[in-house]
JSON list of C-alpha atoms in Angstrom, two decimals:
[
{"chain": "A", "resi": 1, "resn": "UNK", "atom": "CA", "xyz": [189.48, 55.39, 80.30]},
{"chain": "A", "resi": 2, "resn": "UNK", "atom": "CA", "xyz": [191.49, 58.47, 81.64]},
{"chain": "A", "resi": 3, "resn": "UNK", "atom": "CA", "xyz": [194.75, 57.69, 83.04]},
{"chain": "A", "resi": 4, "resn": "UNK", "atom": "CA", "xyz": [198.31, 59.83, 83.93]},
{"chain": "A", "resi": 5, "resn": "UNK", "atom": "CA", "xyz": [201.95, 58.78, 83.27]},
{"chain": "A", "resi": 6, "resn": "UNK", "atom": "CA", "xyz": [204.82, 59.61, 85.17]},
{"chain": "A", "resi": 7, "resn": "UNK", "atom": "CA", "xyz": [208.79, 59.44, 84.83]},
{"chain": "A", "resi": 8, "resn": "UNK", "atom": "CA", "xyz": [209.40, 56.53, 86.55]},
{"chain": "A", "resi": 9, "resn": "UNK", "atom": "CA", "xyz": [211.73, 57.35, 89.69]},
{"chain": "A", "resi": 10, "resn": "UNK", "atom": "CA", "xyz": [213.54, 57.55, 91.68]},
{"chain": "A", "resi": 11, "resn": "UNK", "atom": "CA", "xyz": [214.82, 60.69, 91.16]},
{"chain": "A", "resi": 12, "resn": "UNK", "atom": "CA", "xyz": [218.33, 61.44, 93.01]},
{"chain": "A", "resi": 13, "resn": "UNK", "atom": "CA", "xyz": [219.16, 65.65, 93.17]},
{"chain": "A", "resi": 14, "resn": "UNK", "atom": "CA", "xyz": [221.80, 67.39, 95.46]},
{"chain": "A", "resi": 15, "resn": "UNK", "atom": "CA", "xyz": [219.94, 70.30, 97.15]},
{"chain": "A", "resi": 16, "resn": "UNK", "atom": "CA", "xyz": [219.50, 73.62, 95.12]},
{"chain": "A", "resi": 17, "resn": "UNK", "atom": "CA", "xyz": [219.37, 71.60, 91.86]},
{"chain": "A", "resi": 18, "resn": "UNK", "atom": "CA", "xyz": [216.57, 72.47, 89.56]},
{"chain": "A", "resi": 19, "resn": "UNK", "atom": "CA", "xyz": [213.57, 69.64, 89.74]},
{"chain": "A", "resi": 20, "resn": "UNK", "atom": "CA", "xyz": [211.37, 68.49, 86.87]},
{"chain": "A", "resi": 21, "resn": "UNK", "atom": "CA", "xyz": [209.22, 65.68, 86.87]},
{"chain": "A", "resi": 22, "resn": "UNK", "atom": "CA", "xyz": [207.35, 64.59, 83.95]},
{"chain": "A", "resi": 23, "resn": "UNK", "atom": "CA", "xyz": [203.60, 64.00, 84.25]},
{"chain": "A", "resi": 24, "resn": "UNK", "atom": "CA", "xyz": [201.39, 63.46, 80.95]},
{"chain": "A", "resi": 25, "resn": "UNK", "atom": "CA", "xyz": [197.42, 62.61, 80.78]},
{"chain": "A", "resi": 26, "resn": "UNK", "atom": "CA", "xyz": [194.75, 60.69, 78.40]},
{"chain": "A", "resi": 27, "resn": "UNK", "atom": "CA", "xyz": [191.17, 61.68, 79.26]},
{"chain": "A", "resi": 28, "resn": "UNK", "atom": "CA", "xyz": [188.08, 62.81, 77.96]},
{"chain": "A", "resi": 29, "resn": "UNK", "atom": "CA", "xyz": [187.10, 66.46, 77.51]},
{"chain": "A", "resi": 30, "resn": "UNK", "atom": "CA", "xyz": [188.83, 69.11, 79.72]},
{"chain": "A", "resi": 31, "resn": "UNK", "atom": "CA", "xyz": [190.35, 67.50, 83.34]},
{"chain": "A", "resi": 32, "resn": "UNK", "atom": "CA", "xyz": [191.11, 69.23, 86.04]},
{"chain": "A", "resi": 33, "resn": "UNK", "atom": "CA", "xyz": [195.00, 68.13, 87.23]},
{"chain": "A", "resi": 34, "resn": "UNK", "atom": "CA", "xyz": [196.78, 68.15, 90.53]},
{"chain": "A", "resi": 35, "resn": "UNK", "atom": "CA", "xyz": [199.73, 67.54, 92.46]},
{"chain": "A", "resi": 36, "resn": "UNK", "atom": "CA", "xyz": [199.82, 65.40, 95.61]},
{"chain": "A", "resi": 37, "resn": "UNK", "atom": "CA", "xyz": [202.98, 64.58, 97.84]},
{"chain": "A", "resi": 38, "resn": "UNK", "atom": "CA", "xyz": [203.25, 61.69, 100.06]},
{"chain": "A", "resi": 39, "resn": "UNK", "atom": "CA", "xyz": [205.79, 62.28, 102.76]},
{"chain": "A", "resi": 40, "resn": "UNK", "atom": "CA", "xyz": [207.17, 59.09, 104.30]},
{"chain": "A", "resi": 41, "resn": "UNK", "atom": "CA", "xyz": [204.92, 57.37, 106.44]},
{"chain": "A", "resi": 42, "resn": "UNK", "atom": "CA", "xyz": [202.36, 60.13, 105.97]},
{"chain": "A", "resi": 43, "resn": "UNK", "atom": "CA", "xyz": [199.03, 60.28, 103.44]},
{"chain": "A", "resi": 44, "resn": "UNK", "atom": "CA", "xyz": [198.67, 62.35, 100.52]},
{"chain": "A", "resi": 45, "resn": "UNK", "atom": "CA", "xyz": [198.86, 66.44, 100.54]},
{"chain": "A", "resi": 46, "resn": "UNK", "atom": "CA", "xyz": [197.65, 68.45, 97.89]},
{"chain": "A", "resi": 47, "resn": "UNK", "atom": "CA", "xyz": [200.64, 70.36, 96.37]},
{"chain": "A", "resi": 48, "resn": "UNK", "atom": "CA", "xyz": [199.05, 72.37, 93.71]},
{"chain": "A", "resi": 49, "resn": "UNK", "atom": "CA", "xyz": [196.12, 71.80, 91.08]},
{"chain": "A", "resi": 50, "resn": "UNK", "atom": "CA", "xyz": [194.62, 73.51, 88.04]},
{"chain": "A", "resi": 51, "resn": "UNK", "atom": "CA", "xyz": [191.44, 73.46, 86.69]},
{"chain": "A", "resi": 52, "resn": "UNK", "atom": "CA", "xyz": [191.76, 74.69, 82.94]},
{"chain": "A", "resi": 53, "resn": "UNK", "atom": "CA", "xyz": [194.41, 75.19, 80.02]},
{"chain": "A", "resi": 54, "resn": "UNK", "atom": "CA", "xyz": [197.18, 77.48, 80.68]},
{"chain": "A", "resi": 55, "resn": "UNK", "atom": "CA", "xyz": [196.70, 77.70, 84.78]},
{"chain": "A", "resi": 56, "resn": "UNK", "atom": "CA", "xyz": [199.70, 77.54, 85.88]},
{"chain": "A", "resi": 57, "resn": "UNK", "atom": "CA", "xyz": [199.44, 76.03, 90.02]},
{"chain": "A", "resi": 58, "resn": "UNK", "atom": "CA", "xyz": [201.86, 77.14, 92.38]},
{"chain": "A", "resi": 59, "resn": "UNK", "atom": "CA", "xyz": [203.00, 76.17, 96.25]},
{"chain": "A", "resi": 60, "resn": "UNK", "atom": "CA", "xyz": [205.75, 76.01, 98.34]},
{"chain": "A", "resi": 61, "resn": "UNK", "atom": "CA", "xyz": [208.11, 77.23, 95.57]},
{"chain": "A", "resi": 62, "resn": "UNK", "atom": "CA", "xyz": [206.56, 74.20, 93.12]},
{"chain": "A", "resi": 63, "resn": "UNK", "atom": "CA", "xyz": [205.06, 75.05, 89.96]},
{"chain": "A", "resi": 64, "resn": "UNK", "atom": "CA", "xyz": [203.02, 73.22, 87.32]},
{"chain": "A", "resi": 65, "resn": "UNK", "atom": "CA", "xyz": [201.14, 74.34, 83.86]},
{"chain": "A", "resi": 66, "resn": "UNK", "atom": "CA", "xyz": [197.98, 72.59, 82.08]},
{"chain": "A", "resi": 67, "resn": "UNK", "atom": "CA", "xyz": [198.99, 72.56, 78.94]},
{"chain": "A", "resi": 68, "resn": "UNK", "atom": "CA", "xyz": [196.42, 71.23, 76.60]},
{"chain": "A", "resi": 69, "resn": "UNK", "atom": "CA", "xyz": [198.06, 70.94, 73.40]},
{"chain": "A", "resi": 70, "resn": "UNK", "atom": "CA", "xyz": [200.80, 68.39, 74.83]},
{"chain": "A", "resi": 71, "resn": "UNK", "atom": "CA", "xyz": [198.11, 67.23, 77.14]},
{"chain": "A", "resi": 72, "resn": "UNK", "atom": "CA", "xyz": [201.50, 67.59, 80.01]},
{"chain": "A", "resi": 73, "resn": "UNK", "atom": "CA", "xyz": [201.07, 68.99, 83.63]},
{"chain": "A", "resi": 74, "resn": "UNK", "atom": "CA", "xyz": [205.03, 68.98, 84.60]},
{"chain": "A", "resi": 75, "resn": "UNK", "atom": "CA", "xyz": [206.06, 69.40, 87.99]},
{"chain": "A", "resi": 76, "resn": "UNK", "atom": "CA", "xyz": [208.90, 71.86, 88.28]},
{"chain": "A", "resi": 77, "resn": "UNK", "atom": "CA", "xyz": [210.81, 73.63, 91.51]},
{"chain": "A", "resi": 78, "resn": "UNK", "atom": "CA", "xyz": [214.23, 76.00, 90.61]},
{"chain": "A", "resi": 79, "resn": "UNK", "atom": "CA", "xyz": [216.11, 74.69, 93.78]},
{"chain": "A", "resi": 80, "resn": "UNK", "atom": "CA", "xyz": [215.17, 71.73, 96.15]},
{"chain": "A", "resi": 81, "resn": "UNK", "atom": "CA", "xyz": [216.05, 71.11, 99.34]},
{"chain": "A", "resi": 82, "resn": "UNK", "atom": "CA", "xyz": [216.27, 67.97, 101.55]},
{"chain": "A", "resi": 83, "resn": "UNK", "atom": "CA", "xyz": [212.99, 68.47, 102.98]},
{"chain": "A", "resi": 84, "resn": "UNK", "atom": "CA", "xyz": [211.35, 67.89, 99.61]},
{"chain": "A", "resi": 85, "resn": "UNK", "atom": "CA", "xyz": [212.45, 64.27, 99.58]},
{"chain": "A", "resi": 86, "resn": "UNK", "atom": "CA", "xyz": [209.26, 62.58, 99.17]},
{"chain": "A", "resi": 87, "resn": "UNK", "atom": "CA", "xyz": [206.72, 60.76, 96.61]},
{"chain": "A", "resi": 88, "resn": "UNK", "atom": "CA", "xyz": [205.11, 63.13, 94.11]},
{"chain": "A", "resi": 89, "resn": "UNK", "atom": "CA", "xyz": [202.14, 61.65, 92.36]},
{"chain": "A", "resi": 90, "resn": "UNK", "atom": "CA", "xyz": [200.91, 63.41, 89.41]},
{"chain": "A", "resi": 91, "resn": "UNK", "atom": "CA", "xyz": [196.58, 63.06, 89.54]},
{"chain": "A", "resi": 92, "resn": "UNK", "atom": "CA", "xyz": [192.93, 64.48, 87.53]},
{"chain": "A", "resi": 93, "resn": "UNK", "atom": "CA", "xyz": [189.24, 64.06, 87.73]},
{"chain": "A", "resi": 94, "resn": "UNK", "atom": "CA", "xyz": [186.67, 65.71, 85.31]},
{"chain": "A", "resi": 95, "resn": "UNK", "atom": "CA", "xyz": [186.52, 68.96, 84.71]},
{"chain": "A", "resi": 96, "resn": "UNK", "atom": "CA", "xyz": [183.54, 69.13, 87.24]},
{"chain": "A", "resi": 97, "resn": "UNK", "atom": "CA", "xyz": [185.19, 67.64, 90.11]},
{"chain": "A", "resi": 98, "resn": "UNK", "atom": "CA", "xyz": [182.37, 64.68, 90.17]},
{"chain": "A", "resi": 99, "resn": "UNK", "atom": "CA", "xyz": [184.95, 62.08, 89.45]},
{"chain": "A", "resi": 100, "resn": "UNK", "atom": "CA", "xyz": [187.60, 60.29, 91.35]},
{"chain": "A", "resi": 101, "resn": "UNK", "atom": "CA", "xyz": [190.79, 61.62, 91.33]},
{"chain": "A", "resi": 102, "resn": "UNK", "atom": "CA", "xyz": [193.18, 59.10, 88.59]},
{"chain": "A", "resi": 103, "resn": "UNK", "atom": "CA", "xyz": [196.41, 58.86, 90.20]},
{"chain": "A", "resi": 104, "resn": "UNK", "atom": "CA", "xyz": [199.80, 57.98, 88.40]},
{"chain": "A", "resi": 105, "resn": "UNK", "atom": "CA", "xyz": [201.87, 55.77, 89.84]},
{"chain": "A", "resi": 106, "resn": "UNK", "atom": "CA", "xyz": [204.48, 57.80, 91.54]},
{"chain": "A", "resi": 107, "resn": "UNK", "atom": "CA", "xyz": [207.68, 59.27, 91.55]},
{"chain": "A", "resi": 108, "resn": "UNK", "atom": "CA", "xyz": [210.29, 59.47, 94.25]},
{"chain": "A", "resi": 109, "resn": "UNK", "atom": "CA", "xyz": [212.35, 62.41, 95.50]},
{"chain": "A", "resi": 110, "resn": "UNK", "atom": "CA", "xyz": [215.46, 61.55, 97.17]},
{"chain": "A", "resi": 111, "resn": "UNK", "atom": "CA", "xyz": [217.12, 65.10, 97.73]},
{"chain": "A", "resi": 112, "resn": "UNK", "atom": "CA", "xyz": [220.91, 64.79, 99.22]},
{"chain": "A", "resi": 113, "resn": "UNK", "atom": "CA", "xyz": [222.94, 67.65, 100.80]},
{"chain": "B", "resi": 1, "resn": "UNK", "atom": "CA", "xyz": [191.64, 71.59, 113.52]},
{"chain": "B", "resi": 2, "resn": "UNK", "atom": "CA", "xyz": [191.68, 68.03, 113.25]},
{"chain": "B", "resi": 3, "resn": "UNK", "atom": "CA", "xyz": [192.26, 66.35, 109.88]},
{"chain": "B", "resi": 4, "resn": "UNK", "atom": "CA", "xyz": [191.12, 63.35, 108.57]},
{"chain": "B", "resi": 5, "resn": "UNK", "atom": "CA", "xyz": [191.77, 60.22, 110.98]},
{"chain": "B", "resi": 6, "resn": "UNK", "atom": "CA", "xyz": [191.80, 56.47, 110.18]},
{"chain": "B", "resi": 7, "resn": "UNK", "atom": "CA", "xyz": [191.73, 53.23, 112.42]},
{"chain": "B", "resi": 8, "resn": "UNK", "atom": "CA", "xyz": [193.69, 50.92, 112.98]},
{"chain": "B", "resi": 9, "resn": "UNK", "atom": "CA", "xyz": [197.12, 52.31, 111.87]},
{"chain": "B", "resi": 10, "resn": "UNK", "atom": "CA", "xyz": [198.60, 49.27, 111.28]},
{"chain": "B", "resi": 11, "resn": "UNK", "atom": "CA", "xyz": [196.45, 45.70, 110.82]},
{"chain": "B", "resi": 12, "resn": "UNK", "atom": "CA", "xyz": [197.88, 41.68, 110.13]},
{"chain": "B", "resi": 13, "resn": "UNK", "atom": "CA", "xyz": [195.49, 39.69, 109.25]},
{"chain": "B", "resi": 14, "resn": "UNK", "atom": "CA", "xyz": [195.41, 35.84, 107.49]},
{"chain": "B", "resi": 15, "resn": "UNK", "atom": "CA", "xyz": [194.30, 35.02, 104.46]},
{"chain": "B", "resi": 16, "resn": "UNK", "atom": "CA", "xyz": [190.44, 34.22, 104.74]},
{"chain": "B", "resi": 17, "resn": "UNK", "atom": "CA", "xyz": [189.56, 36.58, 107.42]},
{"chain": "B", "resi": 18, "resn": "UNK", "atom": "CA", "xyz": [187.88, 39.87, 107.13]},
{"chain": "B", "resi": 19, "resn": "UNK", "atom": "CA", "xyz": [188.55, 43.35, 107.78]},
{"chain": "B", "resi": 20, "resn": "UNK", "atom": "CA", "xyz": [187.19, 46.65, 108.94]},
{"chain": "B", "resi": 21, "resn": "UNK", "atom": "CA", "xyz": [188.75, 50.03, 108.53]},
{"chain": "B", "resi": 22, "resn": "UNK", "atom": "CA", "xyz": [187.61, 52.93, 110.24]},
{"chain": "B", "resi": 23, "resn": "UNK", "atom": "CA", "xyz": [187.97, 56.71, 109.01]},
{"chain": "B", "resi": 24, "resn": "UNK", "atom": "CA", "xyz": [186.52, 60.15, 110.56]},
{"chain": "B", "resi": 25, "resn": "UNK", "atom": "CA", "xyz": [186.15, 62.82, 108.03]},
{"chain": "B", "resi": 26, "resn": "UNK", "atom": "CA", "xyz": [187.30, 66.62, 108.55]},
{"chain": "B", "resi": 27, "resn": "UNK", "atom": "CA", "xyz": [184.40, 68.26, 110.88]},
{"chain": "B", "resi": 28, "resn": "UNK", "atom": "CA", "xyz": [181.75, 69.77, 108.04]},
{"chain": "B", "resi": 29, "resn": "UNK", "atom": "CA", "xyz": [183.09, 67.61, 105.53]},
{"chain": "B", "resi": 30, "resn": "UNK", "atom": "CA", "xyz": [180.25, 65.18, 104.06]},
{"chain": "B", "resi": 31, "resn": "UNK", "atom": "CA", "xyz": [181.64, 63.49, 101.33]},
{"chain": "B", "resi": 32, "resn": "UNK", "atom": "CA", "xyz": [184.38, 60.53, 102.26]},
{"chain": "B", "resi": 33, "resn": "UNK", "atom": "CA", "xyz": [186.48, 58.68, 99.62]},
{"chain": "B", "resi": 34, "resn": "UNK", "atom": "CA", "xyz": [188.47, 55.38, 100.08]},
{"chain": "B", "resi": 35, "resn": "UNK", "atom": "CA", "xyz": [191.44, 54.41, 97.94]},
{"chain": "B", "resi": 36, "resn": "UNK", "atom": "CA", "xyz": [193.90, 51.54, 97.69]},
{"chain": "B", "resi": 37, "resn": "UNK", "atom": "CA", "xyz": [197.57, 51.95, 97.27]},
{"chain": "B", "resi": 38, "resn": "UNK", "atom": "CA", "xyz": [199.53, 49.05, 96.81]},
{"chain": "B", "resi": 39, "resn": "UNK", "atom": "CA", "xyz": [203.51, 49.16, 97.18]},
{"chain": "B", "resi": 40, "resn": "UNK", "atom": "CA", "xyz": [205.14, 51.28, 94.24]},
{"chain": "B", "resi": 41, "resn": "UNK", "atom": "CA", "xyz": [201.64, 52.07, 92.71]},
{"chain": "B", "resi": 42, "resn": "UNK", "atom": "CA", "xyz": [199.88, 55.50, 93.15]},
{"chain": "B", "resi": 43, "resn": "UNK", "atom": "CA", "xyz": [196.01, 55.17, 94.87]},
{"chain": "B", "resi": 44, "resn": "UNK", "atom": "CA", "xyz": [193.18, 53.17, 93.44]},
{"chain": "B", "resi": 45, "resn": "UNK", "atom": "CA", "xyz": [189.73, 54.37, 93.76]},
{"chain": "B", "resi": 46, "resn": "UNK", "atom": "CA", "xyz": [187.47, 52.45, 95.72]},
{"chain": "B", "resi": 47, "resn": "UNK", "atom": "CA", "xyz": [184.06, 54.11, 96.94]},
{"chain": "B", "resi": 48, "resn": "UNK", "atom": "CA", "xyz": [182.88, 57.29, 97.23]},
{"chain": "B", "resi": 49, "resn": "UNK", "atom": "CA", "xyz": [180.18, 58.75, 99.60]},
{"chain": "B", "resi": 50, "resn": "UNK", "atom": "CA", "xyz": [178.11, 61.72, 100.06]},
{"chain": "B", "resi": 51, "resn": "UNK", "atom": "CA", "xyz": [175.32, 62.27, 102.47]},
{"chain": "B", "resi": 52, "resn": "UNK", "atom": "CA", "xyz": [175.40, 58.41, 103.83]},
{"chain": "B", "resi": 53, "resn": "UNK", "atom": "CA", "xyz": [174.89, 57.41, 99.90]},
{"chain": "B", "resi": 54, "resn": "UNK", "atom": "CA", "xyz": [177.12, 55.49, 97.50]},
{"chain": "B", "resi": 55, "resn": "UNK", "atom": "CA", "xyz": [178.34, 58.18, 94.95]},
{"chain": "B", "resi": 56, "resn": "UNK", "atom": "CA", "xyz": [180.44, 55.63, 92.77]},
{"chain": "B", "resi": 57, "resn": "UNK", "atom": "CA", "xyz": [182.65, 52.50, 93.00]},
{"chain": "B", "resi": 58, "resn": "UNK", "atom": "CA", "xyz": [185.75, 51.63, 91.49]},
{"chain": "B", "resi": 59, "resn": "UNK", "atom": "CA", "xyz": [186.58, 47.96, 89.67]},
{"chain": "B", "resi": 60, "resn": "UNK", "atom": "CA", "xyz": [187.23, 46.16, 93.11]},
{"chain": "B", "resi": 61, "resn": "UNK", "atom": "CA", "xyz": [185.53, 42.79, 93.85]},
{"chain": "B", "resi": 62, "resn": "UNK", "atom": "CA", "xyz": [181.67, 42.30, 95.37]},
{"chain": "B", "resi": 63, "resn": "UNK", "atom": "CA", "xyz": [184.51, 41.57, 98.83]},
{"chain": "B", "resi": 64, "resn": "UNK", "atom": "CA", "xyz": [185.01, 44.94, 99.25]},
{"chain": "B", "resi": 65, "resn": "UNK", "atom": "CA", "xyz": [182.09, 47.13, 100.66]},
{"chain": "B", "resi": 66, "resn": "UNK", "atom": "CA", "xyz": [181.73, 50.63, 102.38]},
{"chain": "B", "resi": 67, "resn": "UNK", "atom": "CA", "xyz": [179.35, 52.17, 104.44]},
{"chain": "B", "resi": 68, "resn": "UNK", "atom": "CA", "xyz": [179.23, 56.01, 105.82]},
{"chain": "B", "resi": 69, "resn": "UNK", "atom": "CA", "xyz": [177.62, 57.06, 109.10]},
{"chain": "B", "resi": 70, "resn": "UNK", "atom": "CA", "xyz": [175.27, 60.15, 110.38]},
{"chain": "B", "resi": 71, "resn": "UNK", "atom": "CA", "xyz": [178.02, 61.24, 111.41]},
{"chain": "B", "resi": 72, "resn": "UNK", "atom": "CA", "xyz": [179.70, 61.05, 108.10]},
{"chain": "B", "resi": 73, "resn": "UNK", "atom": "CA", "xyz": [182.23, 58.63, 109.48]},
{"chain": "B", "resi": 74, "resn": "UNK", "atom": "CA", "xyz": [183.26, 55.36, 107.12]},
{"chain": "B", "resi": 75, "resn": "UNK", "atom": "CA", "xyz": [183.90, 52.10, 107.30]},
{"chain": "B", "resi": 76, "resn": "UNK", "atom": "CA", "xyz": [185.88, 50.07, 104.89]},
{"chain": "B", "resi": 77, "resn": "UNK", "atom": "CA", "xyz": [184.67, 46.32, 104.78]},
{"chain": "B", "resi": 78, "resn": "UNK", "atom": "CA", "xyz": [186.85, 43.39, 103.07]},
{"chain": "B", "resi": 79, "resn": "UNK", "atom": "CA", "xyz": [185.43, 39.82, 103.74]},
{"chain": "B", "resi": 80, "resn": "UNK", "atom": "CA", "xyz": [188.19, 36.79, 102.53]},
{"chain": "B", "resi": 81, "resn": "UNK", "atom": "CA", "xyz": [191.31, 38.31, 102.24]},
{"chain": "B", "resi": 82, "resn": "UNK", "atom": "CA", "xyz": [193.82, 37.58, 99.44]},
{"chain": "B", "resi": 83, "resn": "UNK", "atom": "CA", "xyz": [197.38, 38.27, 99.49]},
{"chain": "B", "resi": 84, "resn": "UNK", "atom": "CA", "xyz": [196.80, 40.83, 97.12]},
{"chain": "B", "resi": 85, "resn": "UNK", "atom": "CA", "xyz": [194.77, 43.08, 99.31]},
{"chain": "B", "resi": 86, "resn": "UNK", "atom": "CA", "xyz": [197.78, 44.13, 101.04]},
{"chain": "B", "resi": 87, "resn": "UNK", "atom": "CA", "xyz": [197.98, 47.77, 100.62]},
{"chain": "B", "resi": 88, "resn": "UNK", "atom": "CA", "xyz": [197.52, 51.25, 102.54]},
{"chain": "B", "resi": 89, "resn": "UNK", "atom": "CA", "xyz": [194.57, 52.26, 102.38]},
{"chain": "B", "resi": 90, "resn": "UNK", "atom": "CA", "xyz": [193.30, 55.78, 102.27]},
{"chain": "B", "resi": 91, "resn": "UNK", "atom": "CA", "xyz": [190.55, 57.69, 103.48]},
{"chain": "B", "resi": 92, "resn": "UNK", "atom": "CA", "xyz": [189.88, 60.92, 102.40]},
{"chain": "B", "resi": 93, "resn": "UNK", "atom": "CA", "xyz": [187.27, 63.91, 102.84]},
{"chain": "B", "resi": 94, "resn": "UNK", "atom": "CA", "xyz": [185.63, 66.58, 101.05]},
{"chain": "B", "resi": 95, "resn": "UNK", "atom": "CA", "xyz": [182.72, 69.18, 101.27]},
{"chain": "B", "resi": 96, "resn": "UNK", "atom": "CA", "xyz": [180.80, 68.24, 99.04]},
{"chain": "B", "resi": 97, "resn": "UNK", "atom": "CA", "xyz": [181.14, 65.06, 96.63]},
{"chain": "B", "resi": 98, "resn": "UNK", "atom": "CA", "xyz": [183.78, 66.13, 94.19]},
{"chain": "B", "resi": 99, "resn": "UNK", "atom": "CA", "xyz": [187.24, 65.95, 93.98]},
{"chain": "B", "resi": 100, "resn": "UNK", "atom": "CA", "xyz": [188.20, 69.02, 94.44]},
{"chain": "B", "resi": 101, "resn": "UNK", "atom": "CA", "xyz": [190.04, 69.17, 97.80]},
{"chain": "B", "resi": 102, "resn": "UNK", "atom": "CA", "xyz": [189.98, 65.89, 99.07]},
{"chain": "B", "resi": 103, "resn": "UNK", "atom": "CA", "xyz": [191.88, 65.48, 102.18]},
{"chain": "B", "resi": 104, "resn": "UNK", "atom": "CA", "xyz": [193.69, 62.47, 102.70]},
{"chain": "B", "resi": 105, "resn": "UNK", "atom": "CA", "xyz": [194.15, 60.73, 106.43]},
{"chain": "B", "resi": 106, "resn": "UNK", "atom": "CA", "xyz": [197.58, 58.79, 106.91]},
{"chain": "B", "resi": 107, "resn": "UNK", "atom": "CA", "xyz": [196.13, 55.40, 106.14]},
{"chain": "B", "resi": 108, "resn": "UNK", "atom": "CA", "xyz": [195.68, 51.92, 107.45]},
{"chain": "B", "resi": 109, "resn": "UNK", "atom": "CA", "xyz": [198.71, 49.55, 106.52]},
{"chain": "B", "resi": 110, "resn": "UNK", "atom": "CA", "xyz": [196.72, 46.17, 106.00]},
{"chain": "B", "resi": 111, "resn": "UNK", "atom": "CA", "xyz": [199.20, 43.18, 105.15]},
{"chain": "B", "resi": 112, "resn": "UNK", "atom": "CA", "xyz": [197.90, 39.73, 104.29]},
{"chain": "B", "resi": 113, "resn": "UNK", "atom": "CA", "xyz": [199.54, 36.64, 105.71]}
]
């Protein structure tokens, strides 16, 4: 079945440090792929998504590109900042949107000043 | 505008005993989806439903059961609770039955004793 990998965290930056988290799919036919971001103690908030090959998703300074050929979807920002400590999970469905979103399993963002 | 909301926030129950969790949708939104995350792992699919009907279920036990309201409100059912079903679990809301979108509540902390 389809399924995501992540790096495995946690991830430990100094704020303005550039960010890039790994995030690499299996599935069937073309997925759509997203970004979510767990905040502590919060649910899940969509951080960017793309539906087809060579999208590149953008948000909040975050940017990610569908790239078929390596079947990747890496999250990347050019400076963090404490506030962007949090859980990234890296996430697709079909290309129709008709199936539930696969989730990796997660990786942490601890961002220090 | 309010987002998603989920009931209880946090819940203790024993092992044996059952459980009902409680999500309102976003106003509009028809389509609610309920997913498991257990400590350290990213969300499991559970249900999904549109229009009061089952759109699919995810490989979780005859224990677990869903319903969805004329109001599109949910209910998450689990009937003899294992240690294992400790988790967070998440509601979240759509337009329409895909997963484009979904918007996730803050979820219902559920620990097994």
């Amino acid at each position: 079945g389809d399924s995501v990998t992540q790096m495995e965290g946690p991830v430990t930056l100094s704020e303005e440090a550039f960010l890039t988290i790994n995030c690499t799919y299996t599935a069937t036919g073309y997925p759509s792929l997203f970004w979510y971001v767990q905040y502590p103690g919060e649910g899940l908030q969509l951080l960017l998504k793309a539906t087809k090959a060579d999208d590149k998703g953008s948000n909040k300074g975050f940017e990610a590109t569908y790239r078929k050929e390596t079947t990747s979807f890496h999250l990347e920002k050019g400076s963090v900042q404490v506030s962007d400590s949090a859980v990234y999970f890296c996430a697709l469905s079909d290309h129709s949107g008709n199936t539930p979103l696969v989730f990796g399993k997660g990786t942490r963002l601890s961002v220090i000043a | 505008d309010a987002g998603v909301t989920q009931s209880p926030t946090h819940l203790i129950k024993t092992r044996g005993q059952q459980v009902t969790l409680r999500c309102s949708p976003i106003s509009g939104h028809k389509s609610v989806s309920w997913y498991q995350q257990v400590l350290g792992q990213g969300p499991q699919f559970i249900f999904q439903y549109y229009e009061k009907e089952e759109r699919g279920r995810g490989n979780f036990p005859d224990r677990f059961s869903a319903r969805q309201f004329p109001n599109y409100s949910s209910e998450l059912n689990v009937n003899a609770l294992l240690l294992g079903d400790s988790a967070l679990y998440l509601c979240a809301s759509s337009l329409a039955g895909g997963s484009y979108e979904q918007y996730f509540g803050p979820g219902t902390r559920l620990t097994v004793t």
